C-alpha positions as a Markdown table, in Angstrom:
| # | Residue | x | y | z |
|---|---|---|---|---|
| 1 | Unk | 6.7 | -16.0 | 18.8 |
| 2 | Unk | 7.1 | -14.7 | 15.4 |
| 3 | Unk | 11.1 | -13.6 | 14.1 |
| 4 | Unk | 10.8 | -11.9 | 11.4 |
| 5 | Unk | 14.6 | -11.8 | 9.5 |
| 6 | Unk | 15.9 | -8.1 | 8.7 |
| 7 | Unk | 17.2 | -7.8 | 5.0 |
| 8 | Unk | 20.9 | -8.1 | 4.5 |
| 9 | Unk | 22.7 | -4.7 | 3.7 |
| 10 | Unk | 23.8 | -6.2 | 0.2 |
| 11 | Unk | 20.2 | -7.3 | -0.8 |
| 12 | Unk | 19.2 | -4.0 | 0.0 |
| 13 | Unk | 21.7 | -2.0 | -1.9 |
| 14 | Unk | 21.1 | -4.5 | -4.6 |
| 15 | Unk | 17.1 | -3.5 | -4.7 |
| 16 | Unk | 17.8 | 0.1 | -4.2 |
| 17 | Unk | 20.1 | -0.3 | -7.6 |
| 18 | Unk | 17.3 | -2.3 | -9.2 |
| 19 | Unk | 15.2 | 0.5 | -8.3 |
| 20 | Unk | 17.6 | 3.5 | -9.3 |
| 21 | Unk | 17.7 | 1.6 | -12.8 |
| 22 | Unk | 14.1 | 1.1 | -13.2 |
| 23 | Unk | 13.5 | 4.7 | -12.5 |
| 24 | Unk | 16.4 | 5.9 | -14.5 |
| 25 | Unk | 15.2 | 4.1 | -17.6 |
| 26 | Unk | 11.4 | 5.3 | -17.2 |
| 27 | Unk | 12.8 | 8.7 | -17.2 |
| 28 | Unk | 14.5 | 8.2 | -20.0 |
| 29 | Unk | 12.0 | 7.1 | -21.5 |
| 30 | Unk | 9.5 | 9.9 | -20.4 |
| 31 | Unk | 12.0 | 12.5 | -22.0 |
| 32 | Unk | 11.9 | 11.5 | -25.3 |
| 33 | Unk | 14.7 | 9.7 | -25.9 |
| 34 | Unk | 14.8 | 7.4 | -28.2 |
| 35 | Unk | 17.2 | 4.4 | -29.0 |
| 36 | Unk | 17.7 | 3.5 | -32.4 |
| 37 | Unk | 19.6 | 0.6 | -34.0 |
| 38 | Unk | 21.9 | 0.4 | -36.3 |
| 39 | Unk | 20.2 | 0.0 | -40.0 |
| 40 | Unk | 20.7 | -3.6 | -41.7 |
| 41 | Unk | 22.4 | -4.0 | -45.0 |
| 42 | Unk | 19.0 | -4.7 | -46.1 |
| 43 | Unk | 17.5 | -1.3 | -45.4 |
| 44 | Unk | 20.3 | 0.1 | -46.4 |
| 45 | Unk | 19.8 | -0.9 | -50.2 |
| 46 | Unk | 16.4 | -0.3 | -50.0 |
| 47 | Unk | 14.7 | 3.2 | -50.3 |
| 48 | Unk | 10.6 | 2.1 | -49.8 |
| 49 | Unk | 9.4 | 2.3 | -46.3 |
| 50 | Unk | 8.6 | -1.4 | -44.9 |
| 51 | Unk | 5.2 | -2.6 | -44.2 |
| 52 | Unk | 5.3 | -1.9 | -40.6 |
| 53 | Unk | 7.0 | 1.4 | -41.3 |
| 54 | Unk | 3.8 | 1.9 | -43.8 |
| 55 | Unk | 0.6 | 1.0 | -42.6 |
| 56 | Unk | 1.7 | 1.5 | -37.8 |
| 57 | Unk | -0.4 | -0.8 | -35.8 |
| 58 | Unk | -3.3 | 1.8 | -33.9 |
| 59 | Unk | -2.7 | 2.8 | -30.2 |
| 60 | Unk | -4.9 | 1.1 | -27.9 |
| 61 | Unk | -8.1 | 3.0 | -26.8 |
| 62 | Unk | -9.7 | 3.7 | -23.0 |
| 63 | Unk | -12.4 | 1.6 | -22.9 |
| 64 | Unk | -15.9 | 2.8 | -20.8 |
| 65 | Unk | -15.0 | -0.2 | -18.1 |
| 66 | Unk | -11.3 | 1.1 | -17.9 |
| 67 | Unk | -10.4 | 3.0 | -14.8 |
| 68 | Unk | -8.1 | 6.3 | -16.0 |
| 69 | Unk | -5.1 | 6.0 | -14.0 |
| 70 | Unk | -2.4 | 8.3 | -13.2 |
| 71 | Unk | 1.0 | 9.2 | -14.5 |
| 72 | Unk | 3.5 | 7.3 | -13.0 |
| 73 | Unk | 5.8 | 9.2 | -10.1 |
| 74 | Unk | 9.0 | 10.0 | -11.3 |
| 75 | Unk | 10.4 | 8.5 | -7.7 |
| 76 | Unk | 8.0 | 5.8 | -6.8 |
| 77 | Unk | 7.5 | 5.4 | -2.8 |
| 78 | Unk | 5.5 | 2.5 | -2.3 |
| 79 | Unk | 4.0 | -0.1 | 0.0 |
| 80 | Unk | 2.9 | -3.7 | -0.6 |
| 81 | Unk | -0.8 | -5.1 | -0.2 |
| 82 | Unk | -2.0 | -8.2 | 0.2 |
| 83 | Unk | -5.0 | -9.5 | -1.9 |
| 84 | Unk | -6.4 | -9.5 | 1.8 |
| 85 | Unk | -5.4 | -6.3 | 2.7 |
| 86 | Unk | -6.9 | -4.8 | -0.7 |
| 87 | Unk | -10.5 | -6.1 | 0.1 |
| 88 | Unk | -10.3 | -5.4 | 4.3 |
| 89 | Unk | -10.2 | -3.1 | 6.9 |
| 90 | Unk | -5.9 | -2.1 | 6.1 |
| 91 | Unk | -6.7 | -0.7 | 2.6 |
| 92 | Unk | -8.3 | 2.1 | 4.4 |
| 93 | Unk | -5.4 | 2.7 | 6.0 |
| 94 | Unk | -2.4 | 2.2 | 3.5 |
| 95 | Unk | -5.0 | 4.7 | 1.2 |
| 96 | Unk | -4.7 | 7.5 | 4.7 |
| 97 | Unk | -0.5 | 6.7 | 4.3 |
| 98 | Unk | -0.5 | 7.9 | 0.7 |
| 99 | Unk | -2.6 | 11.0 | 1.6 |
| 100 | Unk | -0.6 | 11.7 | 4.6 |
| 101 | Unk | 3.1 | 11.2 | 4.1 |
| 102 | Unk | 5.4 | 10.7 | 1.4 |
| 103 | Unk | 4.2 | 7.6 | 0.1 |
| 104 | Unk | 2.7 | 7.9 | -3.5 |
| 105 | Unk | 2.2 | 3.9 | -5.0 |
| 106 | Unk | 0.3 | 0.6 | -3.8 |
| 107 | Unk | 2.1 | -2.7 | -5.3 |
| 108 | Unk | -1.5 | -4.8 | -5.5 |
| 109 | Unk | -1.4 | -8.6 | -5.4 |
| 110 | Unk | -3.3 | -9.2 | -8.5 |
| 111 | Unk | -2.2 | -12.8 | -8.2 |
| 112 | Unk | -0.6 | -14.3 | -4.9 |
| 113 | Unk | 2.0 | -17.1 | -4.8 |
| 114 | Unk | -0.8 | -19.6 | -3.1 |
| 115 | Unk | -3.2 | -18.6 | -6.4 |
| 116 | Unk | -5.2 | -16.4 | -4.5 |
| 117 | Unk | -6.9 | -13.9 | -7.0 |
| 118 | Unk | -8.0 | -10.2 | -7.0 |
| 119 | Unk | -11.1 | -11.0 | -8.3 |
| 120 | Unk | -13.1 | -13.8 | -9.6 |
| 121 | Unk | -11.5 | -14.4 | -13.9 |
| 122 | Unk | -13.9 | -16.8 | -16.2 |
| 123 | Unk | -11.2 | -19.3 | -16.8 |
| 124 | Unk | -11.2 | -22.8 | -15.9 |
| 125 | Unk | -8.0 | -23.0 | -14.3 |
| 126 | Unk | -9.1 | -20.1 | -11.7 |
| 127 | Unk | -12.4 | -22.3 | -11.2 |
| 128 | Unk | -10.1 | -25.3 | -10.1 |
| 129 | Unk | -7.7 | -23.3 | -8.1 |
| 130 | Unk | -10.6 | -21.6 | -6.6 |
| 131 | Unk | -8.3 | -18.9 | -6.1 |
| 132 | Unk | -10.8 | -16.3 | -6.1 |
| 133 | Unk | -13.6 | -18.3 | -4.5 |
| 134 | Unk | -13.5 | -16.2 | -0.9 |
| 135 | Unk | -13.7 | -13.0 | -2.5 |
| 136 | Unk | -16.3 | -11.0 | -1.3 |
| 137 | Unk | -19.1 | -9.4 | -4.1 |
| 138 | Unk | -17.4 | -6.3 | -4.7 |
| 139 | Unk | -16.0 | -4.1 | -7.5 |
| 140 | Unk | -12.2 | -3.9 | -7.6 |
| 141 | Unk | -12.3 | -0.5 | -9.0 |
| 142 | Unk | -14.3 | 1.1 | -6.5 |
| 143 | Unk | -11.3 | 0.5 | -4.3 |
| 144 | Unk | -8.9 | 1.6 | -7.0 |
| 145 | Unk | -10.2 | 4.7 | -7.5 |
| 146 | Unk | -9.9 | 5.3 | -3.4 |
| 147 | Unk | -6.3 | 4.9 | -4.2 |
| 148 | Unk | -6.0 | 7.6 | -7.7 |
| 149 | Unk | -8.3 | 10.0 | -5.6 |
| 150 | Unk | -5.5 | 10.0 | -3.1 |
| 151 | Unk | -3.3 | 10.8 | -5.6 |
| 152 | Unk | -1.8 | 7.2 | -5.5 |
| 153 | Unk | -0.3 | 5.1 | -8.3 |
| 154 | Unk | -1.4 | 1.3 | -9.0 |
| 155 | Unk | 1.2 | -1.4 | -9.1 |
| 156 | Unk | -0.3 | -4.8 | -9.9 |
| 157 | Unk | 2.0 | -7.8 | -8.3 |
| 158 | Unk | 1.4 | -11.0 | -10.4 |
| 159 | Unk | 2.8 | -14.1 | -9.2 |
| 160 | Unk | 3.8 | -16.3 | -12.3 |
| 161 | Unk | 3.6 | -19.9 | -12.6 |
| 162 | Unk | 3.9 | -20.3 | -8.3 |
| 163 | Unk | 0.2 | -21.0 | -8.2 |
| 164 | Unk | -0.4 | -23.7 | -5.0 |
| 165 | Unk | -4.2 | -23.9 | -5.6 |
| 166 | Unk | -4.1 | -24.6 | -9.6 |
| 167 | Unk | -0.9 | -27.1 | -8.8 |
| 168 | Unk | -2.6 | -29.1 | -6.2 |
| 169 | Unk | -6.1 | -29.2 | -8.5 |
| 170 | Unk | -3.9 | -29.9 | -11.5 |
| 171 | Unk | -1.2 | -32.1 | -10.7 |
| 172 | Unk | -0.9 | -32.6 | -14.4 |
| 173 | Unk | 0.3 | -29.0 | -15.2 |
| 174 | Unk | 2.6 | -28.9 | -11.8 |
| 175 | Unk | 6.2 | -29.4 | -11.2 |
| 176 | Unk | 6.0 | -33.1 | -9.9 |
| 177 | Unk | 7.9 | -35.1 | -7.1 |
| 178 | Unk | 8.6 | -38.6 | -7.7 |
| 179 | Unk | 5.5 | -39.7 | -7.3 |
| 180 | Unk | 3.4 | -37.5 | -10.2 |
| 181 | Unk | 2.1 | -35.2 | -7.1 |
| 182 | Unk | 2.8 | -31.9 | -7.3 |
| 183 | Unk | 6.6 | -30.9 | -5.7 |
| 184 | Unk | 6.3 | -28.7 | -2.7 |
| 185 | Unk | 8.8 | -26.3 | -1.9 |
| 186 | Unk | 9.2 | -23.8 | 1.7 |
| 187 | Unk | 6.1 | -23.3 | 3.2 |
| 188 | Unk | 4.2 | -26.2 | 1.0 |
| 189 | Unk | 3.7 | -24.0 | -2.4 |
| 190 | Unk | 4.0 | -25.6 | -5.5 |
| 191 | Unk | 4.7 | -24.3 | -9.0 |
| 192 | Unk | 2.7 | -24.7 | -12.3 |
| 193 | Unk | 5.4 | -26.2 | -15.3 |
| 194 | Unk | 6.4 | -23.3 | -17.7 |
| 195 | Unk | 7.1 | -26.1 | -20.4 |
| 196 | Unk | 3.0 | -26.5 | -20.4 |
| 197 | Unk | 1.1 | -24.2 | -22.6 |
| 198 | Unk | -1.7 | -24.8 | -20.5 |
| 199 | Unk | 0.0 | -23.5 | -17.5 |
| 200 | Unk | 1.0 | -20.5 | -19.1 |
């Protein structure tokens, strides 16, 4: 039998305040505000615009292989997908709960605890995790753009440095036991070391 635990109230409250802040800054943000720091003694002395103040870095460009997506709800009411879920029968589904109730996001496991990848990524670390091997041929964005049709907005989940399948490939770039393995915590996943560039 399976017991799932129910959050505690003050975990709750504490992620509806997370989330209250998040979408109070964004808002802020969205109106125009800006926040400005106080000027330095240097640029106060100074009357010639500095080189980043002279020559701004150009915005980024829409590629032709980049999918357009939408503005970003001002109250974000979201479920979570699985990369499983994403690729099966359920995406159909949590797509039919944004067109149907008052759900409007998707948080998208882009990267999973275990390592398990979204799609397959030309980098040799995903190639010995073989986090993306099961994935089955198809385009990601076909199944995004289910989701903007809907009127839905994409959250991508990415699971930093907890990455089971390049830890037990890799024991070299893993948080070790003892023994030089790779440490397992709850429910046997193991965790890449931030102190390795390679890892990162």
């Amino acid at each position: 039998m399976l017991v799932r635990r129910r959050p505690s109230p003050v975990r709750a409250a504490a992620v509806l305040a997370l989330i209250g802040l998040l979408a109070g800054a964004c808002s802020d943000a969205n109106s125009g505000a800006e926040a400005t720091a106080p000027p330095s003694p240097a640029a106060a002395t100074t009357e010639e615009p500095t080189e980043a103040e002279a020559s701004p870095s150009p915005s980024p460009t829409e590629t032709e292989t980049e999918v357009a997506l939408a503005e970003a709800p001002d109250i974000v009411r979201g479920v979570y997908s699985t990369v499983y879920s994403f690729w099966g029968e359920r995406w159909a589904h949590l797509i039919e709960l944004v067109e149907t109730t008052e759900l409007n996001a998707i948080v998208v496991d882009v990267k999973d605890e275990a390592g398990t990848l979204l799609w397959h990524i030309d980098h040799p670390l995903a190639e010995a995790g073989g986090g993306a091997a099961w994935k089955p041929e198809s385009d990601p964005e076909e199944r995004l753009q289910m989701l903007l049709d809907a009127g839905g907005y994409a959250i991508a989940r990415v699971a930093c440095f907890k990455d089971t399948l390049v830890a037990q490939a890799r024991p070299d770039l893993a948080v070790q036991d003892q023994g030089g393995n790779a440490w397992k915590a709850r429910k046997d996943f193991s965790w890449l070391n931030p102190y390795q560039d390679e890892a990162g």
